[in-house]
Amino acid sequence: MTFQAIAGKAGAALALTAVALSAQAANTMCVFDIIGASGDAFNMAKDYAVAMQKTGVTVELKGFTNETAAVEEFRAGKCDALMATAFRTRQFNGVAGSIDTLGATTVVRDGKVDMPASYEVVRKVVQTFSSPQAAKMMVEGAYEIGGIVPFGAAYPMVNNRAIDSVEALAGKKIAALEYDQAQAMMVQRVGGKPVAVDINNLSAKFNGGEVDMIAAPTLAYKPLELSKGIGAKGGIARFPLLILTYQVVLNQSKFPAGFGEKSREHWVGEFDRAMKLVQNADASIPAATWMEVSPDHVKKYTSILRESRIAITNQGVYNKQGLKVIKKVRCAASPTEADCASPSEEG
């Protein structure tokens, strides 16, 4: 064999090796966006992939409009990372998932919900969880949280404005995500009838009259055509049951050491961008659709959420460590809230 032939074979072998290494270097992320590749979450994921190239990590996106399928692909190891709602990612890290807990981040002052202050609580919690000091809390088993961004408050949306009090919820059919045990427990505590749903059939059941109430962010209002379910008689109560987040979960073994921290830093920087989307969605709701909540009802609802949070936490559904951090941040922002004087640290 000539030298040229040997060199040619060696070159081909090196080229194949380079291709193999390149393939190994690419990490796949399952991204849930109910709208698909044109949705806000997917667009943020695309920018994330570009930003991570600067760290030497190539992230290839795999989009899903079905959240269950995205999670199952990730659990099966077909994706190295997952971007989905915290209701789904909580199973991989309970501390980070505690942000999306009933009333945990909501600030109430003088009988009114202070939404700017509530979102600032979420911001500070995200910053805290994303700090190097909290790195160990962001790892649970084989998984690591790679970022958190706000997705907006979950507001009660009803098909009849007569459903305007806790008492009025008795016997009503209320949507509860089938994979979030806390929601069904909450519905039962207020005397409602939980109806199991998932994100993909939530709007069909509400718009079709199968449920009387759902809890959803304003970002879902137009894409899911929730105005159909609200109709002429319904509305959106201006009282957040919780503030939702999107979270990125990494299969830690598939990424270089230290990548999780860089990933979290990126998403901290995306907080304001996500909040702009939330604010635009809030502003898009017709003024007549909103239902104002009286100070007495705000006080009552806040108390019910706290009692429910304690009970659900005691049953092992919510993460106590995460809720302690959140309560500390919220009480620093609003120390006069009733539960801040309590020694209990359930959240």
GROMACS .gro file of C-alpha atoms in nm:
model
  347
    1MET     CA    1   0.000   0.000   0.000
    2THR     CA    2   0.138   0.339  -0.095
    3PHE     CA    3   0.201   0.618   0.154
    4GLN     CA    4  -0.071   0.822  -0.016
    5ALA     CA    5  -0.323   0.540   0.030
    6ILE     CA    6  -0.230   0.500   0.395
    7ALA     CA    7  -0.254   0.875   0.449
    8GLY     CA    8  -0.590   0.878   0.270
    9LYS     CA    9  -0.729   0.605   0.494
   10ALA     CA   10  -0.594   0.777   0.803
   11GLY     CA   11  -0.754   1.103   0.693
   12ALA     CA   12  -1.087   0.933   0.636
   13ALA     CA   13  -1.067   0.769   0.977
   14LEU     CA   14  -0.994   1.105   1.140
   15ALA     CA   15  -1.287   1.260   0.956
   16LEU     CA   16  -1.521   0.985   1.077
   17THR     CA   17  -1.390   1.032   1.430
   18ALA     CA   18  -1.453   1.405   1.409
   19VAL     CA   19  -1.810   1.340   1.291
   20ALA     CA   20  -1.864   1.095   1.577
   21LEU     CA   21  -1.728   1.340   1.832
   22SER     CA   22  -1.947   1.614   1.689
   23ALA     CA   23  -2.252   1.388   1.720
   24GLN     CA   24  -2.160   1.306   2.078
   25ALA     CA   25  -2.114   1.672   2.160
   26ALA     CA   26  -2.470   1.766   2.055
   27ASN     CA   27  -2.725   1.756   2.337
   28THR     CA   28  -3.095   1.728   2.259
   29MET     CA   29  -3.353   1.929   2.455
   30CYS     CA   30  -3.721   1.839   2.451
   31VAL     CA   31  -3.913   2.168   2.447
   32PHE     CA   32  -4.284   2.189   2.525
   33ASP     CA   33  -4.473   2.476   2.366
   34ILE     CA   34  -4.843   2.429   2.307
   35ILE     CA   35  -4.823   2.657   2.003
   36GLY     CA   36  -4.522   2.476   1.860
   37ALA     CA   37  -4.207   2.613   1.700
   38SER     CA   38  -4.360   2.960   1.664
   39GLY     CA   39  -4.441   2.987   2.035
   40ASP     CA   40  -4.270   3.211   2.289
   41ALA     CA   41  -4.120   2.924   2.490
   42PHE     CA   42  -3.967   2.766   2.181
   43ASN     CA   43  -3.829   3.101   2.066
   44MET     CA   44  -3.661   3.148   2.403
   45ALA     CA   45  -3.522   2.795   2.376
   46LYS     CA   46  -3.371   2.879   2.036
   47ASP     CA   47  -3.189   3.178   2.184
   48TYR     CA   48  -3.075   2.958   2.473
   49ALA     CA   49  -2.925   2.709   2.229
   50VAL     CA   50  -2.732   2.989   2.057
   51ALA     CA   51  -2.608   3.126   2.390
   52MET     CA   52  -2.491   2.786   2.511
   53GLN     CA   53  -2.269   2.744   2.207
   54LYS     CA   54  -2.041   3.001   2.370
   55THR     CA   55  -1.990   2.754   2.657
   56GLY     CA   56  -1.885   2.484   2.411
   57VAL     CA   57  -2.215   2.295   2.434
   58THR     CA   58  -2.436   2.238   2.129
   59VAL     CA   59  -2.806   2.209   2.212
   60GLU     CA   60  -3.041   2.072   1.949
   61LEU     CA   61  -3.411   2.142   2.006
   62LYS     CA   62  -3.690   1.890   1.969
   63GLY     CA   63  -4.029   2.058   1.987
   64PHE     CA   64  -4.347   1.912   2.136
   65THR     CA   65  -4.701   2.047   2.150
   66ASN     CA   66  -4.788   1.762   2.388
   67GLU     CA   67  -4.622   1.805   2.727
   68THR     CA   68  -4.670   1.443   2.831
   69ALA     CA   69  -4.480   1.325   2.525
   70ALA     CA   70  -4.195   1.569   2.595
   71VAL     CA   71  -4.156   1.446   2.952
   72GLU     CA   72  -4.172   1.080   2.850
   73GLU     CA   73  -3.903   1.130   2.584
   74PHE     CA   74  -3.681   1.294   2.845
   75ARG     CA   75  -3.741   1.021   3.104
   76ALA     CA   76  -3.662   0.759   2.843
   77GLY     CA   77  -3.326   0.922   2.776
   78LYS     CA   78  -3.415   1.028   2.424
   79CYS     CA   79  -3.348   1.390   2.522
   80ASP     CA   80  -3.069   1.516   2.747
   81ALA     CA   81  -3.268   1.816   2.871
   82LEU     CA   82  -3.630   1.916   2.912
   83MET     CA   83  -3.807   2.252   2.904
   84ALA     CA   84  -4.161   2.234   3.040
   85THR     CA   85  -4.396   2.375   3.302
   86ALA     CA   86  -4.298   2.332   3.665
   87PHE     CA   87  -4.603   2.114   3.725
   88ARG     CA   88  -4.422   1.856   3.513
   89THR     CA   89  -4.063   1.929   3.615
   90ARG     CA   90  -4.137   1.917   3.990
   91GLN     CA   91  -4.087   1.539   3.978
   92PHE     CA   92  -3.721   1.599   3.890
   93ASN     CA   93  -3.652   1.865   4.153
   94GLY     CA   94  -3.897   1.942   4.433
   95VAL     CA   95  -3.709   2.249   4.558
   96ALA     CA   96  -3.731   2.436   4.228
   97GLY     CA   97  -4.084   2.308   4.173
   98SER     CA   98  -4.195   2.466   4.499
   99ILE     CA   99  -4.214   2.807   4.327
  100ASP     CA  100  -4.538   2.694   4.160
  101THR     CA  101  -4.712   2.636   4.491
  102LEU     CA  102  -5.051   2.770   4.599
  103GLY     CA  103  -5.007   3.131   4.711
  104ALA     CA  104  -4.642   3.084   4.803
  105THR     CA  105  -4.509   3.387   4.613
  106THR     CA  106  -4.816   3.613   4.631
  107VAL     CA  107  -4.783   3.939   4.823
  108VAL     CA  108  -5.103   4.086   4.971
  109ARG     CA  109  -5.114   4.440   5.109
  110ASP     CA  110  -5.417   4.620   5.251
  111GLY     CA  111  -5.661   4.369   5.109
  112LYS     CA  112  -5.514   4.381   4.759
  113VAL     CA  113  -5.279   4.151   4.572
  114ASP     CA  114  -4.961   4.340   4.485
  115MET     CA  115  -4.871   4.176   4.154
  116PRO     CA  116  -4.547   4.374   4.089
  117ALA     CA  117  -4.425   4.279   4.437
  118SER     CA  118  -4.533   3.918   4.384
  119TYR     CA  119  -4.333   3.894   4.061
  120GLU     CA  120  -4.035   4.049   4.240
  121VAL     CA  121  -4.059   3.767   4.494
  122VAL     CA  122  -4.046   3.520   4.205
  123ARG     CA  123  -3.746   3.706   4.060
  124LYS     CA  124  -3.555   3.696   4.388
  125VAL     CA  125  -3.636   3.329   4.442
  126VAL     CA  126  -3.513   3.248   4.091
  127GLN     CA  127  -3.196   3.448   4.156
  128THR     CA  128  -3.148   3.267   4.486
  129PHE     CA  129  -3.196   2.924   4.330
  130SER     CA  130  -2.963   3.020   4.045
  131SER     CA  131  -2.679   3.136   4.271
  132PRO     CA  132  -2.366   2.923   4.321
  133GLN     CA  133  -2.458   2.890   4.691
  134ALA     CA  134  -2.777   2.705   4.596
  135ALA     CA  135  -2.616   2.474   4.340
  136LYS     CA  136  -2.662   2.164   4.555
  137MET     CA  137  -3.034   2.233   4.596
  138MET     CA  138  -3.072   2.240   4.219
  139VAL     CA  139  -2.949   1.881   4.192
  140GLU     CA  140  -3.173   1.588   4.277
  141GLY     CA  141  -3.051   1.242   4.184
  142ALA     CA  142  -2.947   1.235   3.819
  143TYR     CA  143  -3.116   1.565   3.740
  144GLU     CA  144  -3.024   1.932   3.767
  145ILE     CA  145  -3.234   2.243   3.717
  146GLY     CA  146  -3.082   2.444   3.435
  147GLY     CA  147  -3.306   2.750   3.452
  148ILE     CA  148  -3.637   2.903   3.561
  149VAL     CA  149  -3.850   3.176   3.397
  150PRO     CA  150  -4.194   3.315   3.488
  151PHE     CA  151  -4.498   3.211   3.286
  152GLY     CA  152  -4.751   3.432   3.461
  153ALA     CA  153  -5.009   3.410   3.738
  154ALA     CA  154  -5.273   3.138   3.721
  155TYR     CA  155  -5.605   3.321   3.750
  156PRO     CA  156  -5.945   3.160   3.813
  157MET     CA  157  -6.146   3.168   3.490
  158VAL     CA  158  -6.517   3.090   3.525
  159ASN     CA  159  -6.810   3.045   3.288
  160ASN     CA  160  -7.043   3.234   3.521
  161ARG     CA  161  -6.971   3.545   3.727
  162ALA     CA  162  -7.199   3.408   3.997
  163ILE     CA  163  -6.903   3.187   4.090
  164ASP     CA  164  -6.751   3.472   4.287
  165SER     CA  165  -6.688   3.326   4.632
  166VAL     CA  166  -6.560   3.013   4.804
  167GLU     CA  167  -6.916   2.921   4.891
  168ALA     CA  168  -7.017   2.946   4.525
  169LEU     CA  169  -6.755   2.685   4.433
  170ALA     CA  170  -6.943   2.411   4.619
  171GLY     CA  171  -7.046   2.141   4.376
  172LYS     CA  172  -6.891   2.313   4.075
  173LYS     CA  173  -6.680   2.118   3.828
  174ILE     CA  174  -6.327   2.253   3.852
  175ALA     CA  175  -6.036   2.150   3.630
  176ALA     CA  176  -5.739   1.992   3.809
  177LEU     CA  177  -5.425   1.879   3.626
  178GLU     CA  178  -5.424   1.503   3.655
  179TYR     CA  179  -5.051   1.490   3.729
  180ASP     CA  180  -5.058   1.758   4.002
  181GLN     CA  181  -5.204   1.599   4.312
  182ALA     CA  182  -5.219   1.933   4.493
  183GLN     CA  183  -5.480   2.075   4.254
  184ALA     CA  184  -5.735   1.802   4.315
  185MET     CA  185  -5.674   1.830   4.690
  186MET     CA  186  -5.734   2.206   4.675
  187VAL     CA  187  -6.058   2.165   4.476
  188GLN     CA  188  -6.189   1.913   4.728
  189ARG     CA  189  -6.103   2.144   5.018
  190VAL     CA  190  -6.332   2.416   4.878
  191GLY     CA  191  -6.613   2.171   4.808
  192GLY     CA  192  -6.573   2.157   4.431
  193LYS     CA  193  -6.568   1.851   4.208
  194PRO     CA  194  -6.221   1.801   4.054
  195VAL     CA  195  -6.222   1.707   3.687
  196ALA     CA  196  -5.895   1.556   3.566
  197VAL     CA  197  -5.739   1.745   3.272
  198ASP     CA  198  -5.401   1.803   3.113
  199ILE     CA  199  -5.272   2.111   2.935
  200ASN     CA  200  -5.367   1.970   2.597
  201ASN     CA  201  -5.737   1.914   2.675
  202LEU     CA  202  -5.786   2.194   2.931
  203SER     CA  203  -5.934   2.438   2.681
  204ALA     CA  204  -6.158   2.179   2.514
  205LYS     CA  205  -6.316   2.088   2.847
  206PHE     CA  206  -6.363   2.451   2.952
  207ASN     CA  207  -6.476   2.579   2.614
  208GLY     CA  208  -6.708   2.281   2.578
  209GLY     CA  209  -6.873   2.342   2.915
  210GLU     CA  210  -6.744   2.022   3.080
  211VAL     CA  211  -6.593   2.228   3.363
  212ASP     CA  212  -6.713   2.549   3.527
  213MET     CA  213  -6.371   2.681   3.623
  214ILE     CA  214  -6.008   2.653   3.527
  215ALA     CA  215  -5.693   2.825   3.650
  216ALA     CA  216  -5.474   2.953   3.369
  217PRO     CA  217  -5.226   3.231   3.287
  218THR     CA  218  -5.325   3.511   3.053
  219LEU     CA  219  -5.060   3.383   2.810
  220ALA     CA  220  -5.299   3.094   2.739
  221TYR     CA  221  -5.605   3.315   2.681
  222LYS     CA  222  -5.567   3.376   2.307
  223PRO     CA  223  -5.384   3.058   2.196
  224LEU     CA  224  -5.642   2.835   2.368
  225GLU     CA  225  -5.936   3.060   2.277
  226LEU     CA  226  -6.050   3.066   2.640
  227SER     CA  227  -6.291   3.349   2.564
  228LYS     CA  228  -6.520   3.076   2.428
  229GLY     CA  229  -6.539   2.908   2.768
  230ILE     CA  230  -6.581   3.238   2.951
  231GLY     CA  231  -6.859   3.341   2.718
  232ALA     CA  232  -7.092   3.632   2.790
  233LYS     CA  233  -7.157   3.534   3.151
  234GLY     CA  234  -6.810   3.444   3.274
  235GLY     CA  235  -6.492   3.626   3.365
  236ILE     CA  236  -6.140   3.615   3.507
  237ALA     CA  237  -6.100   3.683   3.880
  238ARG     CA  238  -5.810   3.915   3.951
  239PHE     CA  239  -5.666   3.691   4.221
  240PRO     CA  240  -5.368   3.465   4.142
  241LEU     CA  241  -5.384   3.113   4.281
  242LEU     CA  242  -5.010   3.083   4.214
  243ILE     CA  243  -4.745   3.211   3.976
  244LEU     CA  244  -4.640   2.965   3.709
  245THR     CA  245  -4.289   2.903   3.581
  246TYR     CA  246  -4.122   2.720   3.296
  247GLN     CA  247  -3.817   2.520   3.403
  248VAL     CA  248  -3.523   2.356   3.229
  249VAL     CA  249  -3.411   2.017   3.360
  250LEU     CA  250  -3.077   1.864   3.267
  251ASN     CA  251  -2.970   1.501   3.276
  252GLN     CA  252  -2.655   1.598   3.462
  253SER     CA  253  -2.440   1.313   3.327
  254LYS     CA  254  -2.490   1.436   2.970
  255PHE     CA  255  -2.338   1.781   3.024
  256PRO     CA  256  -1.991   1.907   3.123
  257ALA     CA  257  -1.920   1.990   3.485
  258GLY     CA  258  -2.034   2.342   3.569
  259PHE     CA  259  -2.275   2.365   3.278
  260GLY     CA  260  -2.581   2.380   3.503
  261GLU     CA  261  -2.463   2.703   3.666
  262LYS     CA  262  -2.396   2.868   3.329
  263SER     CA  263  -2.736   2.754   3.208
  264ARG     CA  264  -2.912   2.901   3.512
  265GLU     CA  265  -2.726   3.230   3.468
  266HIS     CA  266  -2.861   3.254   3.113
  267TRP     CA  267  -3.221   3.208   3.223
  268VAL     CA  268  -3.187   3.464   3.504
  269GLY     CA  269  -3.102   3.708   3.227
  270GLU     CA  270  -3.423   3.614   3.044
  271PHE     CA  271  -3.653   3.703   3.335
  272ASP     CA  272  -3.744   4.051   3.208
  273ARG     CA  273  -3.807   3.920   2.858
  274ALA     CA  274  -4.049   3.661   2.997
  275MET     CA  275  -4.217   3.924   3.217
  276LYS     CA  276  -4.274   4.145   2.912
  277LEU     CA  277  -4.461   3.859   2.748
  278VAL     CA  278  -4.672   3.815   3.062
  279GLN     CA  279  -4.748   4.186   3.085
  280ASN     CA  280  -4.849   4.202   2.720
  281ALA     CA  281  -5.080   3.904   2.770
  282ASP     CA  282  -5.236   4.066   3.079
  283ALA     CA  283  -5.297   4.384   2.882
  284SER     CA  284  -5.464   4.192   2.599
  285ILE     CA  285  -5.750   4.074   2.820
  286PRO     CA  286  -6.063   4.284   2.759
  287ALA     CA  287  -6.122   4.509   3.059
  288ALA     CA  288  -6.481   4.386   3.095
  289THR     CA  289  -6.358   4.027   3.132
  290TRP     CA  290  -6.179   4.094   3.461
  291MET     CA  291  -6.367   4.035   3.787
  292GLU     CA  292  -6.241   4.247   4.074
  293VAL     CA  293  -6.208   4.079   4.413
  294SER     CA  294  -6.309   4.259   4.733
  295PRO     CA  295  -6.057   4.302   5.019
  296ASP     CA  296  -6.262   4.065   5.237
  297HIS     CA  297  -6.251   3.795   4.972
  298VAL     CA  298  -5.879   3.851   4.910
  299LYS     CA  299  -5.817   3.796   5.281
  300LYS     CA  300  -6.033   3.483   5.283
  301TYR     CA  301  -5.876   3.337   4.969
  302THR     CA  302  -5.524   3.406   5.097
  303SER     CA  303  -5.604   3.225   5.420
  304ILE     CA  304  -5.752   2.927   5.233
  305LEU     CA  305  -5.447   2.900   5.007
  306ARG     CA  306  -5.213   2.908   5.306
  307GLU     CA  307  -5.413   2.644   5.495
  308SER     CA  308  -5.421   2.428   5.183
  309ARG     CA  309  -5.048   2.477   5.130
  310ILE     CA  310  -4.976   2.361   5.485
  311ALA     CA  311  -5.202   2.058   5.457
  312ILE     CA  312  -5.067   1.956   5.116
  313THR     CA  313  -4.707   2.003   5.234
  314ASN     CA  314  -4.773   1.787   5.539
  315GLN     CA  315  -4.889   1.513   5.305
  316GLY     CA  316  -4.554   1.522   5.130
  317VAL     CA  317  -4.667   1.678   4.802
  318TYR     CA  318  -4.478   2.007   4.835
  319ASN     CA  319  -4.109   2.046   4.919
  320LYS     CA  320  -4.053   2.202   5.262
  321GLN     CA  321  -3.696   2.314   5.192
  322GLY     CA  322  -3.800   2.508   4.886
  323LEU     CA  323  -4.098   2.663   5.062
  324LYS     CA  324  -3.878   2.782   5.348
  325VAL     CA  325  -3.664   2.976   5.100
  326ILE     CA  326  -3.970   3.123   4.929
  327LYS     CA  327  -4.133   3.226   5.256
  328LYS     CA  328  -3.811   3.398   5.366
  329VAL     CA  329  -3.800   3.598   5.042
  330ARG     CA  330  -4.171   3.685   5.050
  331CYS     CA  331  -4.165   3.791   5.414
  332ALA     CA  332  -3.861   4.009   5.352
  333ALA     CA  333  -4.067   4.188   5.086
  334SER     CA  334  -4.382   4.207   5.298
  335PRO     CA  335  -4.306   4.135   5.667
  336THR     CA  336  -4.651   4.244   5.788
  337GLU     CA  337  -4.832   3.950   5.624
  338ALA     CA  338  -5.005   3.737   5.886
  339ASP     CA  339  -4.812   3.416   5.830
  340CYS     CA  340  -4.474   3.592   5.851
  341ALA     CA  341  -4.514   3.617   6.228
  342SER     CA  342  -4.575   3.242   6.247
  343PRO     CA  343  -4.285   3.014   6.340
  344SER     CA  344  -4.408   2.754   6.093
  345GLU     CA  345  -4.195   2.727   5.780
  346GLU     CA  346  -4.431   2.542   5.551
  347GLY     CA  347  -4.424   2.828   5.306
   0.00000   0.00000   0.00000
